[in-house]
mmCIF file of C-alpha atoms in Angstrom:
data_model
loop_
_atom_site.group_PDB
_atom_site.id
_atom_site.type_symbol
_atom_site.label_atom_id
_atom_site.label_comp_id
_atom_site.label_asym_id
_atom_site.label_seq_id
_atom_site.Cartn_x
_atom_site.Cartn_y
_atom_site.Cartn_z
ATOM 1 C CA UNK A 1 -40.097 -20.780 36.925
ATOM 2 C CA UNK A 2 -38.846 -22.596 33.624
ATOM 3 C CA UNK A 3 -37.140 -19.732 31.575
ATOM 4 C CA UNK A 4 -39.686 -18.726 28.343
ATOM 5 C CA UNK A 5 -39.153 -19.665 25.165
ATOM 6 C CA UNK A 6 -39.059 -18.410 21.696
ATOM 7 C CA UNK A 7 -42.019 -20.321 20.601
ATOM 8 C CA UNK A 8 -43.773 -19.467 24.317
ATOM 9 C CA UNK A 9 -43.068 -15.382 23.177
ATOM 10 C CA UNK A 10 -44.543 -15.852 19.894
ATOM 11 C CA UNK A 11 -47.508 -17.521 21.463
ATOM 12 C CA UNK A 12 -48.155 -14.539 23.859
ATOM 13 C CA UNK A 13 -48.000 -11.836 21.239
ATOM 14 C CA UNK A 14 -49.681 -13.980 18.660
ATOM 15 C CA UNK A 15 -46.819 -14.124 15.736
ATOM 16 C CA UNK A 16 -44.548 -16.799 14.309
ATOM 17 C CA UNK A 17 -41.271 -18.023 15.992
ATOM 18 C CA UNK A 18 -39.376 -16.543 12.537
ATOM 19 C CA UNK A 19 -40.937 -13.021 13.358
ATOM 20 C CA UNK A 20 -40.122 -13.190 17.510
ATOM 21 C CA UNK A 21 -36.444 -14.347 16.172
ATOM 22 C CA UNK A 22 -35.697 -11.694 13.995
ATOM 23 C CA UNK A 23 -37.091 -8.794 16.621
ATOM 24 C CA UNK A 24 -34.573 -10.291 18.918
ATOM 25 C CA UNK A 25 -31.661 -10.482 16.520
ATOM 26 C CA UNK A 26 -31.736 -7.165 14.694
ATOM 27 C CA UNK A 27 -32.796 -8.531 11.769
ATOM 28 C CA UNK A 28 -35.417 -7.360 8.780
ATOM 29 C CA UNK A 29 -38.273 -9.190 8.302
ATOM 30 C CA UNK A 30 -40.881 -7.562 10.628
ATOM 31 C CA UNK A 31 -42.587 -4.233 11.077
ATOM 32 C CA UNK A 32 -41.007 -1.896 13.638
ATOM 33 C CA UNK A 33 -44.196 -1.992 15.363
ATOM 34 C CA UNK A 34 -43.648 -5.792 15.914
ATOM 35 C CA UNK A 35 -40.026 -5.459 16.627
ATOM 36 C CA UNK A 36 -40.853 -2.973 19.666
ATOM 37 C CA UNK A 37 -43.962 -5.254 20.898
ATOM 38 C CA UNK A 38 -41.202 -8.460 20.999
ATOM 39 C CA UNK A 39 -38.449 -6.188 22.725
ATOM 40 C CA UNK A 40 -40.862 -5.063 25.367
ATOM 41 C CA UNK A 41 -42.058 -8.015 26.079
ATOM 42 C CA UNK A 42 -38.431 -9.828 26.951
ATOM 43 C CA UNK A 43 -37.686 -7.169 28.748
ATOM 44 C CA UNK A 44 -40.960 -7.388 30.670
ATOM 45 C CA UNK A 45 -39.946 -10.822 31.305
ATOM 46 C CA UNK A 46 -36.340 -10.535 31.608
ATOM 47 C CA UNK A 47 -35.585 -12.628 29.163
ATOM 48 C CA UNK A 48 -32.307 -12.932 26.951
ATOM 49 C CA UNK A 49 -31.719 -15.169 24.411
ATOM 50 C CA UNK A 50 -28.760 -17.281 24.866
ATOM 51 C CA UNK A 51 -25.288 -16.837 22.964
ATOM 52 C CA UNK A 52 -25.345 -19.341 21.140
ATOM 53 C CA UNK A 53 -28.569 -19.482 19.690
ATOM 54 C CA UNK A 54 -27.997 -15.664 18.880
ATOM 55 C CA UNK A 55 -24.862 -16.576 17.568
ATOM 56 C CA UNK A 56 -27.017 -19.728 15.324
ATOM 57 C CA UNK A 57 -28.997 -17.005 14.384
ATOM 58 C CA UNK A 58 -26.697 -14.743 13.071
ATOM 59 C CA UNK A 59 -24.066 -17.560 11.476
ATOM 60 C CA UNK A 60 -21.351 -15.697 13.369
ATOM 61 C CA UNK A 61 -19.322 -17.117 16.484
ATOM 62 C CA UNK A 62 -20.263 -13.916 18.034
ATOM 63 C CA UNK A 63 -16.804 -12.907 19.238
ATOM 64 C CA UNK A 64 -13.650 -11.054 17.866
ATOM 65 C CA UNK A 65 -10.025 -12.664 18.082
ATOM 66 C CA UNK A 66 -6.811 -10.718 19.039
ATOM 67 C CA UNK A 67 -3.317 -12.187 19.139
ATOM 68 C CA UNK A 68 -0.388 -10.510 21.057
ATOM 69 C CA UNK A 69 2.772 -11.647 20.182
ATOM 70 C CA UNK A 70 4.674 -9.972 23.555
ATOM 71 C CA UNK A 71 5.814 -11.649 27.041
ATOM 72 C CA UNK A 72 2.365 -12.073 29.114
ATOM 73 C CA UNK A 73 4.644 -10.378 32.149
ATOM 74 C CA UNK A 74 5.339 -7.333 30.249
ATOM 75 C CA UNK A 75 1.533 -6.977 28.336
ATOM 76 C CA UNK A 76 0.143 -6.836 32.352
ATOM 77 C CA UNK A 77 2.210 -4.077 33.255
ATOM 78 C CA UNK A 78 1.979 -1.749 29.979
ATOM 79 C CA UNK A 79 -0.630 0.671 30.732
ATOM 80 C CA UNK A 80 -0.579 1.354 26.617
ATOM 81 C CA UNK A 81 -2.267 -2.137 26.172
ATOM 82 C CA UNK A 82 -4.283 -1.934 29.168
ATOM 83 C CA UNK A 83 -6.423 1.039 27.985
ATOM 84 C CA UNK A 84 -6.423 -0.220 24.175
ATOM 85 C CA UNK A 85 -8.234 -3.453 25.742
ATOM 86 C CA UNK A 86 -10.106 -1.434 27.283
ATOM 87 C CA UNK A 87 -11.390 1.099 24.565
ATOM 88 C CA UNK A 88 -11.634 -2.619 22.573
ATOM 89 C CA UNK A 89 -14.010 -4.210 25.172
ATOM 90 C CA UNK A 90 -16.348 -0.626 25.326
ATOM 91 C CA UNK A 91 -17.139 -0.717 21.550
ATOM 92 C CA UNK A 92 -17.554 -4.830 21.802
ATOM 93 C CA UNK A 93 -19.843 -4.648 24.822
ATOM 94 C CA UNK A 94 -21.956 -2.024 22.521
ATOM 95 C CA UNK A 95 -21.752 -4.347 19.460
ATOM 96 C CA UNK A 96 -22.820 -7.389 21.548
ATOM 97 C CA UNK A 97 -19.357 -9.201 20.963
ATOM 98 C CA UNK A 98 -16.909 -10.765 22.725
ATOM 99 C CA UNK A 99 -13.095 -10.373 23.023
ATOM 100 C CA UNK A 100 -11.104 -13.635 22.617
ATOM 101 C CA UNK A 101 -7.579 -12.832 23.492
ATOM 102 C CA UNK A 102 -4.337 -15.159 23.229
ATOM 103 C CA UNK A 103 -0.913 -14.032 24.163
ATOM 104 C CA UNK A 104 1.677 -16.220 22.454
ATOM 105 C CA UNK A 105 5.214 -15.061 23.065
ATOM 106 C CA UNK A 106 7.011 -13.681 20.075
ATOM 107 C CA UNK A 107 7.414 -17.341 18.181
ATOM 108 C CA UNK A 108 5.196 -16.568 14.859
ATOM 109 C CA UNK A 109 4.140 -20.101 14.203
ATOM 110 C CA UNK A 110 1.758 -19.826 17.583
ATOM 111 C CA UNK A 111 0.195 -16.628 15.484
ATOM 112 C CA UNK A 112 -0.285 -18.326 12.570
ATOM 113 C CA UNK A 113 -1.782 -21.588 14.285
ATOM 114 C CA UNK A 114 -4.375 -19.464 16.601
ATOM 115 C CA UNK A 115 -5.404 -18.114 12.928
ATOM 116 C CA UNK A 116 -5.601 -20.934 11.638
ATOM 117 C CA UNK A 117 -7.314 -22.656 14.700
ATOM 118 C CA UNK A 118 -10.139 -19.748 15.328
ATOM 119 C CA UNK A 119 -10.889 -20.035 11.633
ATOM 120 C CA UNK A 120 -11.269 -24.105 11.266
ATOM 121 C CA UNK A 121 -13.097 -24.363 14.514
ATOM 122 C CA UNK A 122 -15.617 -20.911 13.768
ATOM 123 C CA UNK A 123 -14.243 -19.326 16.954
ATOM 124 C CA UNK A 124 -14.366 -15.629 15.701
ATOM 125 C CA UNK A 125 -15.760 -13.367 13.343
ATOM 126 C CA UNK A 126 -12.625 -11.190 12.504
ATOM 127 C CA UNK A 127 -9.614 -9.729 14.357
ATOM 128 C CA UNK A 128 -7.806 -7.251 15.227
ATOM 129 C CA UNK A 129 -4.199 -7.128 13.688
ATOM 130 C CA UNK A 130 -1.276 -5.364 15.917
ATOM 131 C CA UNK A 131 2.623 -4.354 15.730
ATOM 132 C CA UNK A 132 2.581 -4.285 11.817
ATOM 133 C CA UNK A 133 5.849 -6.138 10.627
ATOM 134 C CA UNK A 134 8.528 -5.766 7.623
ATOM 135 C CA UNK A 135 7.101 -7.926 5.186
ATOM 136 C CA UNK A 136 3.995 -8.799 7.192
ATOM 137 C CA UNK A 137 2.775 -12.587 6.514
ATOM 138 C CA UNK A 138 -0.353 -11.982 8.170
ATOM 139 C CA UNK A 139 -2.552 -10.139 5.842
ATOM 140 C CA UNK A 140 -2.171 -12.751 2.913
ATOM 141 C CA UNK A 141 -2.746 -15.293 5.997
ATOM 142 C CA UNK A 142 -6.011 -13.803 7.327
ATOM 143 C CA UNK A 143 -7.396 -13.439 3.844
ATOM 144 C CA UNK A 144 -6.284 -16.939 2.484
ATOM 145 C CA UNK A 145 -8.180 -17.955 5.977
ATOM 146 C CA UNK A 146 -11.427 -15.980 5.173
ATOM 147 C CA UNK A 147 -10.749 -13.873 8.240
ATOM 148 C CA UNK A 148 -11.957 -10.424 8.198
ATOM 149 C CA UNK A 149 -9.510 -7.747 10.048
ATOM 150 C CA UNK A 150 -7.847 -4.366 10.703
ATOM 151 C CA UNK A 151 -4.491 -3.587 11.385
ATOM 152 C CA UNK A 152 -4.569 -1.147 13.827
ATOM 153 C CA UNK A 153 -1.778 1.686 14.092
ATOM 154 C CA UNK A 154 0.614 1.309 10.979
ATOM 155 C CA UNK A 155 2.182 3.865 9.367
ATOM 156 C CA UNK A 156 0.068 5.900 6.900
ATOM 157 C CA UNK A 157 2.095 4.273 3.834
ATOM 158 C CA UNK A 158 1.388 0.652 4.883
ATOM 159 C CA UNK A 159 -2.321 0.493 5.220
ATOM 160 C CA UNK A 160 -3.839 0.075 1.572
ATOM 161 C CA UNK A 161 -7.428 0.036 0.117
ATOM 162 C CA UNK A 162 -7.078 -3.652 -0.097
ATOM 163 C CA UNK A 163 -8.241 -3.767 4.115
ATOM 164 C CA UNK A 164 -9.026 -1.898 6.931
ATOM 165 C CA UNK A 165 -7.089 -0.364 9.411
ATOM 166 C CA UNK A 166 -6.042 2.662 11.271
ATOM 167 C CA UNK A 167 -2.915 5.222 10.933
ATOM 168 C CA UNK A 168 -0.627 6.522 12.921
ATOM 169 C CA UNK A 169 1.809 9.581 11.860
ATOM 170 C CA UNK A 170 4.833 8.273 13.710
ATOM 171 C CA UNK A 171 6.786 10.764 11.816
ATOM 172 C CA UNK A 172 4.942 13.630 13.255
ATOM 173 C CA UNK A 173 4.714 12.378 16.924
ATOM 174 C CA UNK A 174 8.716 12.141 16.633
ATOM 175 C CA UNK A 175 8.774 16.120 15.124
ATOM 176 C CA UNK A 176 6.719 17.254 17.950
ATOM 177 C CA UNK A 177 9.293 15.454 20.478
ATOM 178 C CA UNK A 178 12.076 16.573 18.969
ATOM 179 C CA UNK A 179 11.228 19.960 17.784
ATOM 180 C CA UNK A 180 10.246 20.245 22.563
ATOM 181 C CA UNK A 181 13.984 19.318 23.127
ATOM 182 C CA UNK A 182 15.247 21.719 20.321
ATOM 183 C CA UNK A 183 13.417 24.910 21.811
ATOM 184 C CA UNK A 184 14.350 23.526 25.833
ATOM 185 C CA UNK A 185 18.149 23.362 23.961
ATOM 186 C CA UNK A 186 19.270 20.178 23.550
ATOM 187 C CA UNK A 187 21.909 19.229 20.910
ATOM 188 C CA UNK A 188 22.545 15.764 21.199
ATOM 189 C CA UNK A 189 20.256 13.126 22.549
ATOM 190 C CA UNK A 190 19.504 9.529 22.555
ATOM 191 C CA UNK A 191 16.441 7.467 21.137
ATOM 192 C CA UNK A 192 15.575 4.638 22.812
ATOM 193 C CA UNK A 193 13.205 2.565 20.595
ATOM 194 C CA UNK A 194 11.435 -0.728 20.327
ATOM 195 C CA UNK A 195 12.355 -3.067 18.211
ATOM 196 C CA UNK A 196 13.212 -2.194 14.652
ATOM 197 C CA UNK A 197 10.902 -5.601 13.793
ATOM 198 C CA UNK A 198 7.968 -3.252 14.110
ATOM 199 C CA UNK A 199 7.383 -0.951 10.886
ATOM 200 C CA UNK A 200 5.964 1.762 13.724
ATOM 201 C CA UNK A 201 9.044 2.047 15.114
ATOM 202 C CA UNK A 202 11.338 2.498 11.842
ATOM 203 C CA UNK A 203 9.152 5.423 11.399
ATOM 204 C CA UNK A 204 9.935 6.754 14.785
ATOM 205 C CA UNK A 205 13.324 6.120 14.338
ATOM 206 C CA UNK A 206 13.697 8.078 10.755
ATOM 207 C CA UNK A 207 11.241 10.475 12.118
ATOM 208 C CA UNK A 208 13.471 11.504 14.867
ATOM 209 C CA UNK A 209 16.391 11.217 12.679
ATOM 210 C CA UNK A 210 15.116 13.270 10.139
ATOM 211 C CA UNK A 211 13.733 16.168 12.403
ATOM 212 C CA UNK A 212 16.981 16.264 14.469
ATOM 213 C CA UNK A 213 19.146 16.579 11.381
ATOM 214 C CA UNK A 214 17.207 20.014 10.230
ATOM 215 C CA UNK A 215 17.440 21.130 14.198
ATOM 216 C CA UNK A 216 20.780 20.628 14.297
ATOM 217 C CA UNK A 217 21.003 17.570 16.652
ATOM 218 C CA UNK A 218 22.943 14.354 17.016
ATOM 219 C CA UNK A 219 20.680 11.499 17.774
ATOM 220 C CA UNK A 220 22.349 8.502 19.338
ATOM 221 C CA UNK A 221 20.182 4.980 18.999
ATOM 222 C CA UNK A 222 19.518 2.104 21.137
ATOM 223 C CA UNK A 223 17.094 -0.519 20.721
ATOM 224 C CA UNK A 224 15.574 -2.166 23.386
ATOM 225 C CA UNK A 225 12.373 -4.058 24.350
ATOM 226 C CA UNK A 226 9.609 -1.976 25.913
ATOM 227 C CA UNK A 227 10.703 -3.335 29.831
ATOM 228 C CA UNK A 228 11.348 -1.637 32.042
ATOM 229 C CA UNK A 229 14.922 -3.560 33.068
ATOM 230 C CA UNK A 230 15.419 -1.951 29.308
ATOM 231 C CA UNK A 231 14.944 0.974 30.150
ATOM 232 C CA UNK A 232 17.580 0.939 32.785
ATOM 233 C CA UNK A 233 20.296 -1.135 30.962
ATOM 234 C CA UNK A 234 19.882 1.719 28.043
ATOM 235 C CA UNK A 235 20.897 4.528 30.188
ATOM 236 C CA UNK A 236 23.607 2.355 31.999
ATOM 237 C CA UNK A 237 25.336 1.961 28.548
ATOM 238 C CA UNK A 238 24.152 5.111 26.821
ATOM 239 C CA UNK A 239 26.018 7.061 29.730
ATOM 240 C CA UNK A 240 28.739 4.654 29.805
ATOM 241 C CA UNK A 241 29.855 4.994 26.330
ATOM 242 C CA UNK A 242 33.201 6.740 25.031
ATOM 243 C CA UNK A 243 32.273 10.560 23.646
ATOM 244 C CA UNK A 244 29.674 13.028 24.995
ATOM 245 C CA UNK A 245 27.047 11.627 26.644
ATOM 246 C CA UNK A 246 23.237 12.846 25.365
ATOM 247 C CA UNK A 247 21.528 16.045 27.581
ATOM 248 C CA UNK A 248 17.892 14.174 26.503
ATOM 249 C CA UNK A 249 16.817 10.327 25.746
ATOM 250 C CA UNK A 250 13.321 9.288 24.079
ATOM 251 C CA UNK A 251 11.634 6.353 25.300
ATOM 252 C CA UNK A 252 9.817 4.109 23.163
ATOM 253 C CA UNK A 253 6.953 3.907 26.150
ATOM 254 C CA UNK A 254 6.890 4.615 29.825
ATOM 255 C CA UNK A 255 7.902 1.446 31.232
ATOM 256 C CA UNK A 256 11.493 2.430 29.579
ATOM 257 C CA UNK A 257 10.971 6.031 31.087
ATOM 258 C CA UNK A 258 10.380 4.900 34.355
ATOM 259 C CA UNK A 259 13.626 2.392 33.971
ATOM 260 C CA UNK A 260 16.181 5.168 32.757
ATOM 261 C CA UNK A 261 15.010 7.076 35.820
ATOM 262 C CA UNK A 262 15.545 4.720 38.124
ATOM 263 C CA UNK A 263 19.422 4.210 36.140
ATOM 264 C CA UNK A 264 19.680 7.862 36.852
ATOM 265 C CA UNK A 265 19.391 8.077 40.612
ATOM 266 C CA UNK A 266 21.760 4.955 40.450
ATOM 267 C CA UNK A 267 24.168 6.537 38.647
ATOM 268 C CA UNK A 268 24.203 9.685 41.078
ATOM 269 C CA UNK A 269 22.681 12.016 37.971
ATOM 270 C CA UNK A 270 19.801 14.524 38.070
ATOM 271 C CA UNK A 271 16.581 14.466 36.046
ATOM 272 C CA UNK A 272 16.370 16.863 34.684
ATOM 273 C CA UNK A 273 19.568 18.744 35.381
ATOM 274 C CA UNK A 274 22.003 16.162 34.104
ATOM 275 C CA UNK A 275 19.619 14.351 31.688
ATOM 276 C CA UNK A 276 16.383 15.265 30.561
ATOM 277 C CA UNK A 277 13.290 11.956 29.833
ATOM 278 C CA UNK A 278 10.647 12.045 27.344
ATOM 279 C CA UNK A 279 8.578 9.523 26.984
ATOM 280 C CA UNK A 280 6.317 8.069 23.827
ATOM 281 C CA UNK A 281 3.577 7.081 25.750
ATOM 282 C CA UNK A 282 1.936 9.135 28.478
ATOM 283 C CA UNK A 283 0.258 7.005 31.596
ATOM 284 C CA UNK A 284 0.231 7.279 35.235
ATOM 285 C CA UNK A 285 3.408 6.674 35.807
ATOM 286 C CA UNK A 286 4.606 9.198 34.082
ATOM 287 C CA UNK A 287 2.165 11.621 36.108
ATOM 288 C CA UNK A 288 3.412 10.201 39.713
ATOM 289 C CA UNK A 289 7.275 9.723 38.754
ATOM 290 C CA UNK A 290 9.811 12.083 40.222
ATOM 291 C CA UNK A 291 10.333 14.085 38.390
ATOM 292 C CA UNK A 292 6.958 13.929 36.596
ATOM 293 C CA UNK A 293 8.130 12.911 32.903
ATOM 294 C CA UNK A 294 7.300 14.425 29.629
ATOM 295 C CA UNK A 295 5.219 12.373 27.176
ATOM 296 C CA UNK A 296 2.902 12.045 24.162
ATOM 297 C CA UNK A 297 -0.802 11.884 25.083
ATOM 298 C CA UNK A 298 -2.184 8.997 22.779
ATOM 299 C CA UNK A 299 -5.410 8.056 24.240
ATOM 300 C CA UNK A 300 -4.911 4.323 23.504
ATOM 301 C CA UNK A 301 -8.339 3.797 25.073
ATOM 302 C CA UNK A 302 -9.935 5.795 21.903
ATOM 303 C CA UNK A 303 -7.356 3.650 19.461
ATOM 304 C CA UNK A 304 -8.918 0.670 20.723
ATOM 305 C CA UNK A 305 -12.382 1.450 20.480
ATOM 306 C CA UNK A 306 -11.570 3.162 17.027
ATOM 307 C CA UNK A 307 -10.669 -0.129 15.368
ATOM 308 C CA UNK A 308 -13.025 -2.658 17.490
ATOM 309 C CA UNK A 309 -15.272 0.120 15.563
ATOM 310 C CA UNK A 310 -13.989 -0.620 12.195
ATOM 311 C CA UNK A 311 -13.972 -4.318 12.504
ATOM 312 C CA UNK A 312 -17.897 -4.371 13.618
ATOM 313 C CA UNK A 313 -18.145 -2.008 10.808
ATOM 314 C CA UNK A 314 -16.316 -4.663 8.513
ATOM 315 C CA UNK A 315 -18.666 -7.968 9.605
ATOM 316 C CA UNK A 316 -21.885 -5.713 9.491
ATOM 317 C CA UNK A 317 -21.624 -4.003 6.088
ATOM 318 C CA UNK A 318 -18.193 -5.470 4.130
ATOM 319 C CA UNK A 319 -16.949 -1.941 3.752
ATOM 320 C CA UNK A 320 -13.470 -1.158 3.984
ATOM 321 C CA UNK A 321 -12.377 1.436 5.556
ATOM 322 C CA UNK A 322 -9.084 3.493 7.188
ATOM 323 C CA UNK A 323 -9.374 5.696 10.233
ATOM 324 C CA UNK A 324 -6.291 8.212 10.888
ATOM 325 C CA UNK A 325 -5.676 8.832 14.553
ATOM 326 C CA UNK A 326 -5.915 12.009 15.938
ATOM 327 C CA UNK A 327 -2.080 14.393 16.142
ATOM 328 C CA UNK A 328 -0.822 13.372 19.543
ATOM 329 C CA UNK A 329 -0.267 15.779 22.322
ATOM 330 C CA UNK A 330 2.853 16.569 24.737
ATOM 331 C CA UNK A 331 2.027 16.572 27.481
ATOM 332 C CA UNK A 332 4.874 18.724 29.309
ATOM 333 C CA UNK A 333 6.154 18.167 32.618
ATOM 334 C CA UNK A 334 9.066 18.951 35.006
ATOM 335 C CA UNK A 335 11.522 16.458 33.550
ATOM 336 C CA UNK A 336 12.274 18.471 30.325
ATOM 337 C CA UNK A 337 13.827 21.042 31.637
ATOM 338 C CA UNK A 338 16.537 23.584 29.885
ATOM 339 C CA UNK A 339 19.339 22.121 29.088
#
């Protein structure tokens, strides 16, 4: 059977094509009485109508754009952005919207030309804006573009009322690690970040710093990349340095964790009894390691759908708006114990 049209719905229930159109779409312009009659109808019929003439109907592309400037390899295996996307794709799927997502390495002119590419060919509505940078081009970029977005998880001092986003108090998730390894004993330990490009992670790292100074304890620093082969080289050269070697080391995510343990059982040392593991993002692999490792409880899946939230918010009304996230929680386990 030829699938019904617009004009054959309005036909049946006896109203114009404009009115059956903007039941279907959401829009004003008909009673609520009308609205429900149209509704009940398609769905009677099981009838739909198609993207694009929704999206026609609407002037919007009908998807949101997000841009990850990370290796492909390592954004499959991080748990983190596996539940963001998915937390991302729930509040889309609710709002009728579609994720377009690009992975582009970590050259910034591939950013900037998806931006620029979406916007001249209509491909999104708006995106969502990641890994806030020192002197971040991309706001000015978006906005010279005509590209609504939200940066999602800078530091509370970055995100101003000029856009939307959502906050993170990296300082306080750093006070709550450090303050753990203070009471389990610890005096010296080592910080294993991500890289210092990201403004999150300068706040981690003076956040630890600062913490660790009023507890007494010596941080020692190493940047690395959020692999897991980083991970393990950090705790090679950590332990292999001239001095006292560190009784803890913070992870800058659990793909690192998982790495230093790994460097530990190489190295013939015990987790927890030689060197304790905390990690900054909690996942399944933190629950199944041996030892099980310590880590900050995040829910990324609620980030995500927090600022897919406040983009739909964005295209529907034009408000702007910033969302803190909630305190994270440690999440003890067995490899923090007493030093």
């Amino acid at each position: 059977m030829a699938k019904e049209t617009i004009a054959g719905l309005a036909k049946r229930l006896g109203i114009s094509k404009a009115s059956v159109s903007y039941a279907l779409n959401g829009q004003p312009g008909v009673s609520e009485l009308t609205r429900r009659r149209v509704l009940d109808l398609a769905e009677e019929l099981e009838w739909y109508p198609s993207s694009s003439a929704r999206a026609l109907s609407r002037s919007r592309a009908g998807a949101v754009g997000m841009v990850l400037s990370a290796d492909p390899v390592l954004i499959g295996t991080e748990p983190y952005y596996m539940a963001m996307l998915a937390g991302i794709e729930t509040a889309l799927a609710e709002g009728d919207m579609a994720l377009m997502l690009r992975m582009v390495g970590k050259d910034p002119a591939q950013e900037r030309a998806t931006y620029e590419r979406w916007a001249g060919e209509r491909k999104v509505d708006g995106v969502l804006v990641f890994d806030h940078l020192h002197d971040d081009p991309r706001p000015a970029l978006l906005d010279r573009l005509g590209l609504p977005f939200v940066l999602h998880g800078a530091p509370e001092s970055e995100v101003t009322p000029a856009f939307s986003g959502t906050t993170t108090d990296h300082a306080g998730d750093a006070a709550t690690i450090v303050r753990h390894l203070h009471d389990r004993g610890h005096r010296r330990i080592a910080h294993v970040s991500g890289p210092r490009t990201f403004l999150h992670e300068e706040e981690r790292i003076r956040g630890v710093a600062e913490c660790a100074s009023g507890h007494g304890i010596e941080v020692v620093r190493y940047e690395a990349n959020y692999a897991l082969e980083a991970g393990h080289d950090a705790v090679v050269s950590l332990l292999h340095a001239p001095g006292d070697r560190p009784t803890a080391m913070v992870f800058g995510n659990d793909l690192m964790s998982m790495g230093g343990l790994l460097a530990l059982r190489e190295l013939g040392l015990r987790c927890p009894g030689d060197v304790a593991i905390v990690s900054w993002d909690d996942s399944l692999h933190c629950q199944l390691a041996s030892p099980a490792v310590t880590a900050l409880s995040r829910n990324p899946g609620m980030q995500g759908r927090v600022a897919a939230e406040l983009l739909l918010a964005l295209l529907d009304a034009g408000g702007i708006q910033t969302r803190s996230m909630p305190v994270s929680e440690l999440v003890v386990r067995s490899s923090t114990a007493a030093a």
